[in-house]
Amino acid sequence: RWDAQTKSVCFFSDCCLENRITVYVTTQCGTYSCSFTVKVQTNSAPIVVLPRDTAYVACTFDKICLPVAINDIDKNVASVTAIGGTYDA
C-alpha cells in the first residue's frame, strides 16, 4: 500500500523469498506502472544455553571453564562475544 505521508510502499511479507511489487500511478494522461522485486530473508534468534548460577571455592587462581551451548537454526551466527570471559568454540 502507498503511504503518502512517508512517500513509501509498504507490504507484509508472507515469508516467501521474493515479493514482486508493482506501483501504478494514474494521471490525466493515463496509467503508468513500475515493478521491482524485494527479496526477504527470514531469520530466527539463536539459542544460548548457559549453566545456572554457580559458586566455586578455589585455593589457587586457575582458569574456570563452564559449558555454553550456542545453536542457530539458520546457521548464520556472525560472531559470539563474551563479556567478563572468553568464548572458545
Coordinates of C-alpha atoms in Angstrom, one line a residue:
R1 CA 0.0 0.0 0.0
W2 CA 1.2 3.5 -0.7
D3 CA 1.8 5.7 2.3
A4 CA 1.5 9.3 1.1
Q5 CA 2.9 10.8 4.3
T6 CA 6.2 8.9 4.2
K7 CA 6.2 8.5 0.4
S8 CA 6.8 4.8 0.7
V9 CA 5.3 1.5 -0.4
C10 CA 4.5 -0.8 2.5
F11 CA 3.8 -4.6 2.4
F12 CA 3.7 -7.6 4.7
S13 CA 5.9 -10.4 3.7
D14 CA 4.4 -13.9 3.8
C15 CA 7.9 -15.3 4.4
C16 CA 8.4 -16.0 0.7
L17 CA 11.8 -15.3 -0.7
E18 CA 10.7 -12.8 -3.3
N19 CA 7.9 -10.2 -3.3
R20 CA 7.1 -8.6 -6.6
I21 CA 5.8 -5.0 -6.0
T22 CA 4.1 -3.1 -8.8
V23 CA 3.2 0.6 -8.4
Y24 CA 0.5 2.1 -10.6
V25 CA 0.1 5.9 -11.0
T26 CA -2.8 7.4 -12.8
T27 CA -2.8 10.9 -14.2
Q28 CA -4.9 12.7 -16.9
C29 CA -2.6 11.3 -19.5
G30 CA -3.0 7.6 -18.5
T31 CA -1.8 5.0 -16.1
Y32 CA 1.9 4.2 -15.6
S33 CA 3.5 1.4 -13.7
C34 CA 6.8 0.3 -12.5
S35 CA 7.7 -3.1 -10.8
F36 CA 10.5 -4.2 -8.6
T37 CA 11.4 -7.3 -6.5
V38 CA 12.1 -7.3 -2.8
K39 CA 13.9 -10.4 -1.5
V40 CA 13.1 -11.2 2.1
Q41 CA 15.4 -13.5 4.1
T42 CA 13.7 -14.8 7.3
N43 CA 15.9 -15.3 10.3
S44 CA 15.5 -16.8 13.8
A45 CA 17.1 -15.8 17.0
P46 CA 20.0 -18.0 18.1
I47 CA 19.6 -20.2 21.2
V48 CA 22.1 -19.8 24.0
V49 CA 22.1 -22.2 26.9
L50 CA 24.1 -21.2 30.0
P51 CA 24.8 -23.0 33.2
R52 CA 22.9 -21.9 36.3
D53 CA 24.5 -19.6 38.8
T54 CA 27.4 -21.4 40.4
A55 CA 29.8 -20.8 43.3
Y56 CA 33.4 -22.1 43.2
V57 CA 35.9 -22.3 46.0
A58 CA 39.5 -22.2 44.7
C59 CA 42.7 -22.3 46.6
T60 CA 44.7 -21.1 43.6
F61 CA 44.0 -18.8 40.7
D62 CA 43.1 -21.3 37.9
K63 CA 41.0 -20.8 34.8
I64 CA 37.4 -21.9 35.3
C65 CA 35.6 -23.1 32.2
L66 CA 31.8 -23.6 32.0
P67 CA 29.9 -25.3 29.2
V68 CA 27.9 -22.9 26.9
A69 CA 25.7 -24.2 24.1
I70 CA 25.0 -22.0 21.1
N71 CA 22.7 -23.1 18.4
D72 CA 21.3 -21.3 15.4
I73 CA 18.7 -23.0 13.2
D74 CA 19.6 -20.7 10.3
K75 CA 23.3 -21.5 10.7
N76 CA 24.4 -17.8 10.2
V77 CA 26.0 -16.8 13.6
A78 CA 28.3 -13.9 12.7
S79 CA 30.1 -13.7 16.0
V80 CA 30.0 -14.6 19.7
T81 CA 31.1 -12.1 22.3
A82 CA 31.6 -13.0 26.0
I83 CA 31.7 -10.1 28.5
G84 CA 33.8 -10.9 31.5
G85 CA 35.3 -14.1 30.0
T86 CA 36.3 -15.6 26.7
Y87 CA 34.3 -17.9 24.4
D88 CA 36.2 -20.8 22.8
A89 CA 34.1 -22.7 20.3

